[in-house]
Amino acid sequence: MEATPARTPERDAYYRRIAPLNLAPLWEVLKGLITPAPASGCRPALWRYDEVRERVLEAGDLITAKEAERRVLILENPGLAGQSRITTSLYAGLQLILPGEVAPAHRHSQSALRFVVEGEGAFTAVDGEKTIMREGDFVITPSWTWHDHGNDSDRPMVWLDGLDIPLVQFLDASFAEGFNAEAQPLSKPTGDALARYGSGLLPVDHRQATPTSPVFNYPYARTRAALEQMRKAEAWDPCHGLKLKYVNPENGDFAMATIGAFMQLLPTGFETAAYRATDATVYSVVEGKGSTVIEGETFTWGPRDIFVVPSWRRHHHLTESDAVLFSFSDRPVQMKLGLWREDRGNA
Ligand SMILES: [Fe+2]
């Protein structure tokens, strides 16, 4: 592509004349709008859990979950400071619920995932069903479903929230409302959705009602067992080790319409081949230690650390021990729009 045309006094005078008519010259901005490759402000970043945990707990002394509505520290991408986002299209935060607390019921257009980082025994209720959350569980709050959280255990509970807030904001499609009580009434027994939709079976006359999976808690125990069984085949992908995506059992598509979520196992001493894709990806380390090299910059991680690989940045992972990584990105959106691209190098 040619260089941006030079500015001249005549051209500048012309730009000033057309500005009141809400007109602007494309040739002055074209290079920034249509880039030859993704040129995101999103930067590689890592949040070390042992550093962040203290600050999260400190928030517990400052404000109650009820007053805050959601007591969350946003994981802000350093390249997108002040924009409440971890990547260009996605939001992430660490939410704290102390024993006995309740985060009141509400609903909104934005879809949310919860990935449990620390603790066990807090619950999320979605559309009349309560699920107890444990470390490594992947829990979904679909768009416009009532949800509230509470902690009946005796320990603080922290989870990673992932939402499509920036995407919905970009589309100007946000609605939200509070429930008329702190907690929603429960109409289904705990475990109903998983039994009904998440056992490789579906009710015989089931019809898909929304694009989101009817399973709203994918327990870590099941996911981990699947990975452990799969490793026996020794069929490691050079770029991903063993990588699974969370799917909607109704159609095999991603479990959420706007956010793709994944879990992968990398064995001890594994070095993945260089890889890049257009979906900026947020990783949450479940087990193990290792590092990820993103265009020459090394990020060393351990359990509960969170890091982000921006769009189209070449990277690879190295492990010191068996590692299990949860990750999420806007891949479903990009794939449906025909925009998603990956580059597996020579792998
Ligand atoms: Fe919410």
Tab-separated table of C-alpha atoms and ligand atoms in Angstrom:
chain	number	residue	atom	x	y	z
A	1	MET	CA	0.000	0.000	0.000
A	2	GLU	CA	1.113	3.561	-0.734
A	3	ALA	CA	2.183	5.995	2.007
A	4	THR	CA	-0.446	8.366	3.451
A	5	PRO	CA	-0.634	11.444	1.147
A	6	ALA	CA	1.292	14.536	2.308
A	7	ARG	CA	-0.536	17.349	4.131
A	8	THR	CA	-0.551	20.683	2.251
A	9	PRO	CA	-2.071	24.040	3.287
A	10	GLU	CA	-4.647	23.655	0.503
A	11	ARG	CA	-5.631	20.180	1.632
A	12	ASP	CA	-5.803	21.244	5.299
A	13	ALA	CA	-8.013	24.205	4.363
A	14	TYR	CA	-10.242	21.827	2.416
A	15	TYR	CA	-10.504	19.425	5.380
A	16	ARG	CA	-11.584	22.346	7.583
A	17	ARG	CA	-14.224	23.369	5.031
A	18	ILE	CA	-15.782	19.923	4.808
A	19	ALA	CA	-15.660	19.156	8.562
A	20	PRO	CA	-18.847	21.163	9.391
A	21	LEU	CA	-20.661	18.993	6.847
A	22	ASN	CA	-19.599	15.874	8.814
A	23	LEU	CA	-17.280	14.813	6.020
A	24	ALA	CA	-13.706	13.583	6.318
A	25	PRO	CA	-11.089	12.450	3.776
A	26	LEU	CA	-10.592	8.686	3.801
A	27	TRP	CA	-7.083	8.986	2.350
A	28	GLU	CA	-5.860	10.591	5.588
A	29	VAL	CA	-6.949	7.626	7.737
A	30	LEU	CA	-7.046	4.670	5.367
A	31	LYS	CA	-3.751	3.144	6.534
A	32	GLY	CA	-4.926	2.979	10.112
A	33	LEU	CA	-8.337	1.570	9.212
A	34	ILE	CA	-7.327	-1.200	6.854
A	35	THR	CA	-4.092	-2.650	8.169
A	36	PRO	CA	-2.184	-5.420	6.391
A	37	ALA	CA	-2.267	-7.451	9.631
A	38	PRO	CA	-4.018	-7.016	13.005
A	39	ALA	CA	-2.608	-3.913	14.727
A	40	SER	CA	-4.196	-4.080	18.154
A	41	GLY	CA	-3.443	-1.896	21.152
A	42	CYS	CA	-3.912	-5.024	23.268
A	43	ARG	CA	-0.600	-6.051	24.821
A	44	PRO	CA	0.716	-9.343	26.187
A	45	ALA	CA	0.278	-9.294	29.975
A	46	LEU	CA	0.329	-11.588	32.984
A	47	TRP	CA	-1.350	-11.306	36.398
A	48	ARG	CA	0.428	-13.313	39.079
A	49	TYR	CA	-2.262	-14.698	41.353
A	50	ASP	CA	-0.257	-14.485	44.577
A	51	GLU	CA	0.182	-10.735	43.982
A	52	VAL	CA	-3.368	-10.065	42.899
A	53	ARG	CA	-5.048	-12.269	45.522
A	54	GLU	CA	-4.129	-9.960	48.416
A	55	ARG	CA	-5.595	-6.957	46.609
A	56	VAL	CA	-8.754	-8.890	45.794
A	57	LEU	CA	-9.184	-9.867	49.462
A	58	GLU	CA	-8.512	-6.254	50.504
A	59	ALA	CA	-11.553	-5.221	48.455
A	60	GLY	CA	-13.532	-7.480	50.782
A	61	ASP	CA	-12.816	-5.019	53.629
A	62	LEU	CA	-13.690	-1.986	51.536
A	63	ILE	CA	-17.079	-2.857	50.140
A	64	THR	CA	-19.650	-5.614	50.502
A	65	ALA	CA	-20.684	-7.759	47.550
A	66	LYS	CA	-24.205	-6.392	47.989
A	67	GLU	CA	-23.171	-2.730	47.847
A	68	ALA	CA	-20.793	-3.331	44.946
A	69	GLU	CA	-23.464	-5.487	43.216
A	70	ARG	CA	-20.463	-7.390	41.873
A	71	ARG	CA	-17.204	-7.023	43.816
A	72	VAL	CA	-14.752	-7.458	40.995
A	73	LEU	CA	-11.308	-6.190	40.142
A	74	ILE	CA	-11.139	-5.732	36.390
A	75	LEU	CA	-8.111	-7.251	34.698
A	76	GLU	CA	-7.289	-4.312	32.481
A	77	ASN	CA	-5.014	-4.821	29.560
A	78	PRO	CA	-2.078	-2.396	29.996
A	79	GLY	CA	-2.426	-1.403	26.344
A	80	LEU	CA	-6.116	-0.599	26.813
A	81	ALA	CA	-5.975	1.205	30.167
A	82	GLY	CA	-9.229	2.773	31.322
A	83	GLN	CA	-11.277	0.754	28.841
A	84	SER	CA	-12.389	-2.046	31.226
A	85	ARG	CA	-11.211	-4.811	28.960
A	86	ILE	CA	-8.565	-7.512	28.805
A	87	THR	CA	-8.630	-7.774	25.017
A	88	THR	CA	-10.182	-5.481	22.451
A	89	SER	CA	-13.453	-7.414	22.465
A	90	LEU	CA	-13.592	-9.071	25.891
A	91	TYR	CA	-13.749	-8.116	29.540
A	92	ALA	CA	-12.233	-10.105	32.399
A	93	GLY	CA	-12.248	-9.623	36.141
A	94	LEU	CA	-11.630	-11.436	39.406
A	95	GLN	CA	-14.751	-11.662	41.552
A	96	LEU	CA	-14.657	-12.214	45.296
A	97	ILE	CA	-17.492	-13.602	47.383
A	98	LEU	CA	-16.899	-13.978	51.107
A	99	PRO	CA	-18.633	-16.597	53.259
A	100	GLY	CA	-22.272	-15.700	53.816
A	101	GLU	CA	-22.356	-13.041	51.113
A	102	VAL	CA	-24.779	-12.715	48.235
A	103	ALA	CA	-24.271	-10.960	44.903
A	104	PRO	CA	-27.866	-9.925	44.081
A	105	ALA	CA	-29.850	-11.259	41.137
A	106	HIS	CA	-29.819	-9.329	37.876
A	107	ARG	CA	-29.748	-9.965	34.156
A	108	HIS	CA	-28.171	-8.305	31.149
A	109	SER	CA	-27.545	-8.688	27.443
A	110	GLN	CA	-23.903	-9.545	28.036
A	111	SER	CA	-23.007	-13.226	28.285
A	112	ALA	CA	-20.684	-14.294	31.071
A	113	LEU	CA	-18.435	-17.181	31.905
A	114	ARG	CA	-17.131	-17.925	35.375
A	115	PHE	CA	-13.969	-19.900	35.737
A	116	VAL	CA	-13.368	-20.877	39.341
A	117	VAL	CA	-9.857	-19.933	40.427
A	118	GLU	CA	-9.920	-20.445	44.197
A	119	GLY	CA	-12.331	-21.966	46.675
A	120	GLU	CA	-15.175	-24.387	46.630
A	121	GLY	CA	-18.777	-24.321	47.642
A	122	ALA	CA	-20.042	-20.952	46.441
A	123	PHE	CA	-22.977	-21.113	44.081
A	124	THR	CA	-24.317	-19.432	41.008
A	125	ALA	CA	-28.006	-19.617	40.273
A	126	VAL	CA	-29.064	-19.289	36.640
A	127	ASP	CA	-32.673	-19.310	35.479
A	128	GLY	CA	-33.995	-21.099	38.544
A	129	GLU	CA	-31.206	-23.637	39.033
A	130	LYS	CA	-28.340	-23.428	41.471
A	131	THR	CA	-24.923	-24.904	40.776
A	132	ILE	CA	-22.193	-25.362	43.348
A	133	MET	CA	-18.864	-24.228	41.964
A	134	ARG	CA	-15.482	-25.888	42.422
A	135	GLU	CA	-11.994	-25.031	41.226
A	136	GLY	CA	-11.615	-25.468	37.487
A	137	ASP	CA	-15.357	-25.507	36.801
A	138	PHE	CA	-16.538	-23.597	33.736
A	139	VAL	CA	-19.894	-21.960	34.425
A	140	ILE	CA	-22.011	-20.027	31.921
A	141	THR	CA	-24.492	-17.227	32.464
A	142	PRO	CA	-26.250	-16.878	29.098
A	143	SER	CA	-27.407	-13.509	27.791
A	144	TRP	CA	-30.515	-12.139	29.558
A	145	THR	CA	-30.781	-14.895	32.162
A	146	TRP	CA	-31.358	-14.046	35.822
A	147	HIS	CA	-28.299	-14.846	37.895
A	148	ASP	CA	-27.149	-14.396	41.461
A	149	HIS	CA	-24.172	-15.705	43.372
A	150	GLY	CA	-23.665	-16.632	46.987
A	151	ASN	CA	-21.162	-18.294	49.230
A	152	ASP	CA	-22.455	-20.789	51.794
A	153	SER	CA	-18.949	-22.168	52.417
A	154	ASP	CA	-16.577	-21.004	55.144
A	155	ARG	CA	-13.850	-19.727	52.823
A	156	PRO	CA	-13.544	-16.839	50.366
A	157	MET	CA	-14.185	-17.775	46.795
A	158	VAL	CA	-12.580	-16.138	43.772
A	159	TRP	CA	-13.425	-16.707	40.165
A	160	LEU	CA	-12.475	-15.286	36.826
A	161	ASP	CA	-15.331	-13.550	35.051
A	162	GLY	CA	-15.171	-13.363	31.264
A	163	LEU	CA	-17.790	-11.269	29.483
A	164	ASP	CA	-18.460	-9.905	26.014
A	165	ILE	CA	-18.979	-6.382	27.437
A	166	PRO	CA	-16.824	-4.518	24.853
A	167	LEU	CA	-18.468	-6.394	22.003
A	168	VAL	CA	-21.990	-5.575	23.203
A	169	GLN	CA	-20.897	-1.986	23.845
A	170	PHE	CA	-19.556	-1.740	20.297
A	171	LEU	CA	-22.889	-2.950	18.942
A	172	ASP	CA	-24.894	-0.620	21.243
A	173	ALA	CA	-27.018	-3.561	22.323
A	174	SER	CA	-26.826	-3.420	26.123
A	175	PHE	CA	-29.866	-3.921	28.355
A	176	ALA	CA	-29.808	-4.707	32.072
A	177	GLU	CA	-32.209	-4.943	34.985
A	178	GLY	CA	-32.238	-5.962	38.622
A	179	PHE	CA	-34.465	-8.673	40.094
A	180	ASN	CA	-37.046	-7.569	42.670
A	181	ALA	CA	-35.398	-9.737	45.340
A	182	GLU	CA	-31.822	-10.485	46.335
A	183	ALA	CA	-31.999	-14.089	45.152
A	184	GLN	CA	-34.177	-15.587	42.440
A	185	PRO	CA	-36.573	-18.410	43.336
A	186	LEU	CA	-35.278	-21.872	42.506
A	187	SER	CA	-37.496	-23.981	40.269
A	188	LYS	CA	-35.171	-26.851	39.367
A	189	PRO	CA	-33.061	-29.254	41.431
A	190	THR	CA	-29.291	-28.743	41.455
A	191	GLY	CA	-27.617	-30.802	38.735
A	192	ASP	CA	-30.699	-30.918	36.506
A	193	ALA	CA	-29.155	-29.195	33.463
A	194	LEU	CA	-26.005	-31.307	33.521
A	195	ALA	CA	-27.988	-34.558	33.773
A	196	ARG	CA	-30.533	-33.516	31.183
A	197	TYR	CA	-28.215	-32.067	28.548
A	198	GLY	CA	-24.635	-32.907	29.489
A	199	SER	CA	-24.510	-36.704	29.554
A	200	GLY	CA	-24.272	-37.376	25.818
A	201	LEU	CA	-28.065	-37.476	25.745
A	202	LEU	CA	-30.853	-34.964	25.158
A	203	PRO	CA	-34.553	-35.087	26.039
A	204	VAL	CA	-36.233	-36.746	23.067
A	205	ASP	CA	-38.315	-33.764	21.988
A	206	HIS	CA	-35.756	-31.118	22.875
A	207	ARG	CA	-35.644	-28.086	20.612
A	208	GLN	CA	-32.811	-25.590	20.743
A	209	ALA	CA	-34.121	-22.280	22.106
A	210	THR	CA	-31.030	-20.071	22.288
A	211	PRO	CA	-27.516	-20.205	20.840
A	212	THR	CA	-26.077	-20.847	24.318
A	213	SER	CA	-25.501	-24.312	25.727
A	214	PRO	CA	-28.223	-25.523	28.108
A	215	VAL	CA	-25.421	-26.989	30.251
A	216	PHE	CA	-24.304	-24.176	32.501
A	217	ASN	CA	-21.677	-25.906	34.628
A	218	TYR	CA	-19.004	-28.021	32.994
A	219	PRO	CA	-17.331	-29.565	36.063
A	220	TYR	CA	-13.548	-29.690	36.089
A	221	ALA	CA	-13.522	-33.286	37.333
A	222	ARG	CA	-15.109	-34.453	34.065
A	223	THR	CA	-12.929	-32.269	31.851
A	224	ARG	CA	-9.756	-33.361	33.618
A	225	ALA	CA	-10.721	-37.024	33.408
A	226	ALA	CA	-11.307	-36.670	29.655
A	227	LEU	CA	-7.864	-35.136	29.142
A	228	GLU	CA	-6.230	-37.808	31.291
A	229	GLN	CA	-7.871	-40.590	29.310
A	230	MET	CA	-6.977	-38.929	25.991
A	231	ARG	CA	-3.299	-38.634	26.871
A	232	LYS	CA	-2.981	-42.421	26.756
A	233	ALA	CA	-3.267	-42.235	22.955
A	234	GLU	CA	-0.105	-40.054	22.885
A	235	ALA	CA	-1.601	-38.025	20.041
A	236	TRP	CA	-0.257	-34.602	20.898
A	237	ASP	CA	-0.950	-31.686	18.601
A	238	PRO	CA	2.342	-29.846	18.008
A	239	CYS	CA	0.740	-26.421	18.669
A	240	HIS	CA	-1.814	-27.296	21.355
A	241	GLY	CA	-0.872	-30.543	23.086
A	242	LEU	CA	-4.329	-31.859	23.885
A	243	LYS	CA	-6.887	-29.104	23.527
A	244	LEU	CA	-10.648	-29.391	23.944
A	245	LYS	CA	-13.326	-26.801	23.326
A	246	TYR	CA	-16.444	-26.509	25.464
A	247	VAL	CA	-19.406	-27.210	23.204
A	248	ASN	CA	-23.136	-26.844	23.136
A	249	PRO	CA	-24.435	-30.449	23.097
A	250	GLU	CA	-27.385	-29.366	20.943
A	251	ASN	CA	-25.248	-28.688	17.891
A	252	GLY	CA	-21.546	-29.147	18.664
A	253	ASP	CA	-20.941	-25.423	18.278
A	254	PHE	CA	-19.160	-23.356	20.924
A	255	ALA	CA	-20.950	-23.376	24.289
A	256	MET	CA	-21.470	-19.613	24.108
A	257	ALA	CA	-22.368	-17.494	21.073
A	258	THR	CA	-19.728	-14.844	21.624
A	259	ILE	CA	-17.011	-16.526	23.690
A	260	GLY	CA	-15.105	-19.696	22.874
A	261	ALA	CA	-13.673	-21.562	25.861
A	262	PHE	CA	-11.028	-24.247	25.872
A	263	MET	CA	-9.104	-26.553	28.179
A	264	GLN	CA	-5.753	-28.027	27.256
A	265	LEU	CA	-3.214	-30.403	28.706
A	266	LEU	CA	0.475	-30.037	28.025
A	267	PRO	CA	2.708	-32.782	29.420
A	268	THR	CA	5.958	-32.210	31.343
A	269	GLY	CA	8.776	-30.833	29.187
A	270	PHE	CA	6.505	-30.155	26.200
A	271	GLU	CA	7.377	-27.254	23.918
A	272	THR	CA	4.599	-26.284	21.564
A	273	ALA	CA	5.264	-25.187	17.996
A	274	ALA	CA	4.919	-21.481	17.199
A	275	TYR	CA	1.303	-20.511	16.659
A	276	ARG	CA	-0.792	-17.427	16.143
A	277	ALA	CA	-4.461	-16.745	15.566
A	278	THR	CA	-6.651	-13.678	15.191
A	279	ASP	CA	-8.527	-14.297	18.447
A	280	ALA	CA	-6.714	-12.642	21.358
A	281	THR	CA	-6.802	-15.274	24.093
A	282	VAL	CA	-7.030	-15.108	27.881
A	283	TYR	CA	-5.414	-18.028	29.738
A	284	SER	CA	-6.029	-19.109	33.309
A	285	VAL	CA	-3.572	-21.689	34.618
A	286	VAL	CA	-5.291	-24.528	36.440
A	287	GLU	CA	-2.377	-26.849	37.103
A	288	GLY	CA	1.354	-26.918	36.552
A	289	LYS	CA	4.188	-24.571	35.797
A	290	GLY	CA	5.659	-23.336	32.584
A	291	SER	CA	6.120	-20.306	30.419
A	292	THR	CA	4.729	-18.748	27.292
A	293	VAL	CA	6.955	-16.858	24.904
A	294	ILE	CA	5.050	-14.164	23.020
A	295	GLU	CA	7.139	-12.668	20.222
A	296	GLY	CA	10.333	-13.044	22.226
A	297	GLU	CA	8.903	-11.932	25.577
A	298	THR	CA	8.758	-14.698	28.210
A	299	PHE	CA	5.882	-14.945	30.689
A	300	THR	CA	6.489	-17.539	33.409
A	301	TRP	CA	3.365	-18.912	35.011
A	302	GLY	CA	2.091	-21.196	37.738
A	303	PRO	CA	-1.288	-22.249	39.098
A	304	ARG	CA	-4.014	-19.554	39.102
A	305	ASP	CA	-1.969	-17.048	37.095
A	306	ILE	CA	-3.773	-15.326	34.249
A	307	PHE	CA	-2.190	-14.117	31.033
A	308	VAL	CA	-3.261	-12.787	27.676
A	309	VAL	CA	-1.919	-13.411	24.173
A	310	PRO	CA	-3.058	-10.641	21.781
A	311	SER	CA	-4.372	-11.217	18.288
A	312	TRP	CA	-1.890	-12.511	15.724
A	313	ARG	CA	1.126	-12.571	18.078
A	314	ARG	CA	3.290	-15.604	17.468
A	315	HIS	CA	3.782	-17.571	20.664
A	316	HIS	CA	4.628	-20.955	22.093
A	317	HIS	CA	4.327	-22.663	25.483
A	318	LEU	CA	6.952	-24.630	27.444
A	319	THR	CA	6.115	-26.718	30.492
A	320	GLU	CA	8.114	-27.662	33.577
A	321	SER	CA	5.424	-30.046	34.740
A	322	ASP	CA	2.113	-31.371	33.465
A	323	ALA	CA	0.109	-28.226	32.832
A	324	VAL	CA	-3.594	-27.643	32.376
A	325	LEU	CA	-4.632	-24.338	30.847
A	326	PHE	CA	-8.124	-22.921	30.562
A	327	SER	CA	-8.538	-20.238	27.913
A	328	PHE	CA	-11.199	-18.133	26.235
A	329	SER	CA	-11.487	-15.786	23.267
A	330	ASP	CA	-13.966	-14.263	20.807
A	331	ARG	CA	-13.335	-17.073	18.299
A	332	PRO	CA	-17.048	-17.982	17.756
A	333	VAL	CA	-17.748	-14.429	16.597
A	334	GLN	CA	-14.782	-14.318	14.261
A	335	MET	CA	-15.581	-17.737	12.803
A	336	LYS	CA	-19.230	-16.878	12.172
A	337	LEU	CA	-18.172	-13.679	10.423
A	338	GLY	CA	-15.587	-15.509	8.339
A	339	LEU	CA	-12.756	-13.501	9.889
A	340	TRP	CA	-10.909	-16.039	12.020
A	341	ARG	CA	-7.442	-16.961	10.819
A	342	GLU	CA	-4.664	-19.062	12.299
A	343	ASP	CA	-1.055	-19.636	11.392
A	344	ARG	CA	0.442	-22.897	12.557
A	345	GLY	CA	3.909	-22.056	11.246
A	346	ASN	CA	5.407	-25.278	9.995
A	347	ALA	CA	3.565	-27.465	12.485
B	1	FE	FE	-24.134	-10.287	35.908
